[in-house]
């Protein structure tokens, strides 16, 4: 009796569902998604040592452990990117004896609103890329506020 030939099953791998940063960005509506993608690419290119990760409603870059003199401890990110209702918020956790880097860089950053460590941007084109890259590089050369060895 002749052996019956069976058709080989073709195994097709399903693409993995986006996770982490990609899922976070994909979930954003346009044009905000494109704006955050531009900033994300710029941050990753400028400070590749700051690993991106999702933290709550933000993308964090460069996680670190902190401990303040008060005894408060926790984890934070050296840089963070968030989509807020009115603007994009960029947080830069870097300060020295002269104060917060973002606050000191405010005049050069363009048409933005700046608090101590937060930069509010309506559109990425309003942000001076050159000044922002300089700010990121200076922040990378510093420790985060209260940073401890982990």
mmCIF file with all atom_site columns, N, CA and C in Angstrom, residues 121-147:
data_model
loop_
_atom_site.group_PDB
_atom_site.id
_atom_site.type_symbol
_atom_site.label_atom_id
_atom_site.label_alt_id
_atom_site.label_comp_id
_atom_site.label_asym_id
_atom_site.label_entity_id
_atom_site.label_seq_id
_atom_site.pdbx_PDB_ins_code
_atom_site.Cartn_x
_atom_site.Cartn_y
_atom_site.Cartn_z
_atom_site.occupancy
_atom_site.B_iso_or_equiv
_atom_site.pdbx_formal_charge
_atom_site.auth_seq_id
_atom_site.auth_comp_id
_atom_site.auth_asym_id
_atom_site.auth_atom_id
_atom_site.pdbx_PDB_model_num
ATOM 1  N N  . UNK A 1 121 ? 5.733  72.198 25.469 1.00 0.00 ? 121 UNK A N  1
ATOM 2  C CA . UNK A 1 121 ? 5.864  72.485 24.044 1.00 0.00 ? 121 UNK A CA 1
ATOM 3  C C  . UNK A 1 121 ? 4.527  72.206 23.351 1.00 0.00 ? 121 UNK A C  1
ATOM 4  N N  . UNK A 1 122 ? 3.996  73.187 22.635 1.00 0.00 ? 122 UNK A N  1
ATOM 5  C CA . UNK A 1 122 ? 2.759  72.969 21.860 1.00 0.00 ? 122 UNK A CA 1
ATOM 6  C C  . UNK A 1 122 ? 3.061  72.145 20.613 1.00 0.00 ? 122 UNK A C  1
ATOM 7  N N  . UNK A 1 123 ? 4.116  72.529 19.880 1.00 0.00 ? 123 UNK A N  1
ATOM 8  C CA . UNK A 1 123 ? 4.551  71.821 18.673 1.00 0.00 ? 123 UNK A CA 1
ATOM 9  C C  . UNK A 1 123 ? 6.067  71.663 18.737 1.00 0.00 ? 123 UNK A C  1
ATOM 10 N N  . UNK A 1 124 ? 6.556  70.560 18.247 1.00 0.00 ? 124 UNK A N  1
ATOM 11 C CA . UNK A 1 124 ? 7.992  70.302 18.288 1.00 0.00 ? 124 UNK A CA 1
ATOM 12 C C  . UNK A 1 124 ? 8.761  71.386 17.536 1.00 0.00 ? 124 UNK A C  1
ATOM 13 N N  . UNK A 1 125 ? 8.180  71.931 16.484 1.00 0.00 ? 125 UNK A N  1
ATOM 14 C CA . UNK A 1 125 ? 8.866  72.982 15.722 1.00 0.00 ? 125 UNK A CA 1
ATOM 15 C C  . UNK A 1 125 ? 9.070  74.257 16.546 1.00 0.00 ? 125 UNK A C  1
ATOM 16 N N  . UNK A 1 126 ? 8.354  74.403 17.658 1.00 0.00 ? 126 UNK A N  1
ATOM 17 C CA . UNK A 1 126 ? 8.533  75.562 18.543 1.00 0.00 ? 126 UNK A CA 1
ATOM 18 C C  . UNK A 1 126 ? 9.769  75.422 19.437 1.00 0.00 ? 126 UNK A C  1
ATOM 19 N N  . UNK A 1 127 ? 10.313 74.214 19.517 1.00 0.00 ? 127 UNK A N  1
ATOM 20 C CA . UNK A 1 127 ? 11.450 73.929 20.382 1.00 0.00 ? 127 UNK A CA 1
ATOM 21 C C  . UNK A 1 127 ? 12.743 74.046 19.577 1.00 0.00 ? 127 UNK A C  1
ATOM 22 N N  . UNK A 1 128 ? 13.704 74.784 20.093 1.00 0.00 ? 128 UNK A N  1
ATOM 23 C CA . UNK A 1 128 ? 15.013 74.878 19.448 1.00 0.00 ? 128 UNK A CA 1
ATOM 24 C C  . UNK A 1 128 ? 15.730 73.547 19.626 1.00 0.00 ? 128 UNK A C  1
ATOM 25 N N  . UNK A 1 129 ? 15.868 72.809 18.532 1.00 0.00 ? 129 UNK A N  1
ATOM 26 C CA . UNK A 1 129 ? 16.507 71.498 18.587 1.00 0.00 ? 129 UNK A CA 1
ATOM 27 C C  . UNK A 1 129 ? 17.935 71.607 19.099 1.00 0.00 ? 129 UNK A C  1
ATOM 28 N N  . UNK A 1 130 ? 18.661 72.593 18.631 1.00 0.00 ? 130 UNK A N  1
ATOM 29 C CA . UNK A 1 130 ? 20.059 72.763 19.039 1.00 0.00 ? 130 UNK A CA 1
ATOM 30 C C  . UNK A 1 130 ? 20.170 72.987 20.551 1.00 0.00 ? 130 UNK A C  1
ATOM 31 N N  . UNK A 1 131 ? 19.342 73.858 21.092 1.00 0.00 ? 131 UNK A N  1
ATOM 32 C CA . UNK A 1 131 ? 19.382 74.137 22.531 1.00 0.00 ? 131 UNK A CA 1
ATOM 33 C C  . UNK A 1 131 ? 18.917 72.925 23.336 1.00 0.00 ? 131 UNK A C  1
ATOM 34 N N  . UNK A 1 132 ? 17.929 72.193 22.826 1.00 0.00 ? 132 UNK A N  1
ATOM 35 C CA . UNK A 1 132 ? 17.423 71.018 23.526 1.00 0.00 ? 132 UNK A CA 1
ATOM 36 C C  . UNK A 1 132 ? 18.478 69.912 23.552 1.00 0.00 ? 132 UNK A C  1
ATOM 37 N N  . UNK A 1 133 ? 19.157 69.685 22.432 1.00 0.00 ? 133 UNK A N  1
ATOM 38 C CA . UNK A 1 133 ? 20.222 68.684 22.380 1.00 0.00 ? 133 UNK A CA 1
ATOM 39 C C  . UNK A 1 133 ? 21.335 69.055 23.358 1.00 0.00 ? 133 UNK A C  1
ATOM 40 N N  . UNK A 1 134 ? 21.686 70.328 23.412 1.00 0.00 ? 134 UNK A N  1
ATOM 41 C CA . UNK A 1 134 ? 22.705 70.787 24.357 1.00 0.00 ? 134 UNK A CA 1
ATOM 42 C C  . UNK A 1 134 ? 22.259 70.518 25.798 1.00 0.00 ? 134 UNK A C  1
ATOM 43 N N  . UNK A 1 135 ? 21.003 70.800 26.089 1.00 0.00 ? 135 UNK A N  1
ATOM 44 C CA . UNK A 1 135 ? 20.452 70.553 27.427 1.00 0.00 ? 135 UNK A CA 1
ATOM 45 C C  . UNK A 1 135 ? 20.534 69.065 27.775 1.00 0.00 ? 135 UNK A C  1
ATOM 46 N N  . UNK A 1 136 ? 20.149 68.200 26.840 1.00 0.00 ? 136 UNK A N  1
ATOM 47 C CA . UNK A 1 136 ? 20.198 66.757 27.085 1.00 0.00 ? 136 UNK A CA 1
ATOM 48 C C  . UNK A 1 136 ? 21.632 66.297 27.350 1.00 0.00 ? 136 UNK A C  1
ATOM 49 N N  . UNK A 1 137 ? 22.566 66.791 26.573 1.00 0.00 ? 137 UNK A N  1
ATOM 50 C CA . UNK A 1 137 ? 23.975 66.394 26.759 1.00 0.00 ? 137 UNK A CA 1
ATOM 51 C C  . UNK A 1 137 ? 24.506 66.854 28.114 1.00 0.00 ? 137 UNK A C  1
ATOM 52 N N  . UNK A 1 138 ? 24.141 68.073 28.505 1.00 0.00 ? 138 UNK A N  1
ATOM 53 C CA . UNK A 1 138 ? 24.577 68.559 29.821 1.00 0.00 ? 138 UNK A CA 1
ATOM 54 C C  . UNK A 1 138 ? 23.930 67.736 30.937 1.00 0.00 ? 138 UNK A C  1
ATOM 55 N N  . UNK A 1 139 ? 22.650 67.378 30.766 1.00 0.00 ? 139 UNK A N  1
ATOM 56 C CA . UNK A 1 139 ? 21.957 66.567 31.772 1.00 0.00 ? 139 UNK A CA 1
ATOM 57 C C  . UNK A 1 139 ? 22.591 65.183 31.885 1.00 0.00 ? 139 UNK A C  1
ATOM 58 N N  . UNK A 1 140 ? 23.032 64.635 30.773 1.00 0.00 ? 140 UNK A N  1
ATOM 59 C CA . UNK A 1 140 ? 23.646 63.307 30.778 1.00 0.00 ? 140 UNK A CA 1
ATOM 60 C C  . UNK A 1 140 ? 24.966 63.294 31.536 1.00 0.00 ? 140 UNK A C  1
ATOM 61 N N  . UNK A 1 141 ? 25.626 64.434 31.593 1.00 0.00 ? 141 UNK A N  1
ATOM 62 C CA . UNK A 1 141 ? 26.911 64.522 32.283 1.00 0.00 ? 141 UNK A CA 1
ATOM 63 C C  . UNK A 1 141 ? 26.748 64.695 33.790 1.00 0.00 ? 141 UNK A C  1
ATOM 64 N N  . UNK A 1 142 ? 25.515 64.832 34.241 1.00 0.00 ? 142 UNK A N  1
ATOM 65 C CA . UNK A 1 142 ? 25.249 65.051 35.668 1.00 0.00 ? 142 UNK A CA 1
ATOM 66 C C  . UNK A 1 142 ? 24.524 63.849 36.263 1.00 0.00 ? 142 UNK A C  1
ATOM 67 N N  . UNK A 1 143 ? 24.446 63.821 37.563 1.00 0.00 ? 143 UNK A N  1
ATOM 68 C CA . UNK A 1 143 ? 23.628 62.816 38.258 1.00 0.00 ? 143 UNK A CA 1
ATOM 69 C C  . UNK A 1 143 ? 22.236 63.400 38.438 1.00 0.00 ? 143 UNK A C  1
ATOM 70 N N  . UNK A 1 144 ? 21.239 62.539 38.567 1.00 0.00 ? 144 UNK A N  1
ATOM 71 C CA . UNK A 1 144 ? 19.894 62.990 38.847 1.00 0.00 ? 144 UNK A CA 1
ATOM 72 C C  . UNK A 1 144 ? 19.798 63.493 40.273 1.00 0.00 ? 144 UNK A C  1
ATOM 73 N N  . UNK A 1 145 ? 18.826 64.341 40.580 1.00 0.00 ? 145 UNK A N  1
ATOM 74 C CA . UNK A 1 145 ? 18.663 64.846 41.954 1.00 0.00 ? 145 UNK A CA 1
ATOM 75 C C  . UNK A 1 145 ? 18.515 63.697 42.955 1.00 0.00 ? 145 UNK A C  1
ATOM 76 N N  . UNK A 1 146 ? 19.403 63.668 43.942 1.00 0.00 ? 146 UNK A N  1
ATOM 77 C CA . UNK A 1 146 ? 19.361 62.636 44.983 1.00 0.00 ? 146 UNK A CA 1
ATOM 78 C C  . UNK A 1 146 ? 19.805 61.263 44.523 1.00 0.00 ? 146 UNK A C  1
ATOM 79 N N  . UNK A 1 147 ? 20.365 61.161 43.317 1.00 0.00 ? 147 UNK A N  1
ATOM 80 C CA . UNK A 1 147 ? 20.731 59.855 42.752 1.00 0.00 ? 147 UNK A CA 1
ATOM 81 C C  . UNK A 1 147 ? 21.712 59.110 43.647 1.00 0.00 ? 147 UNK A C  1
#
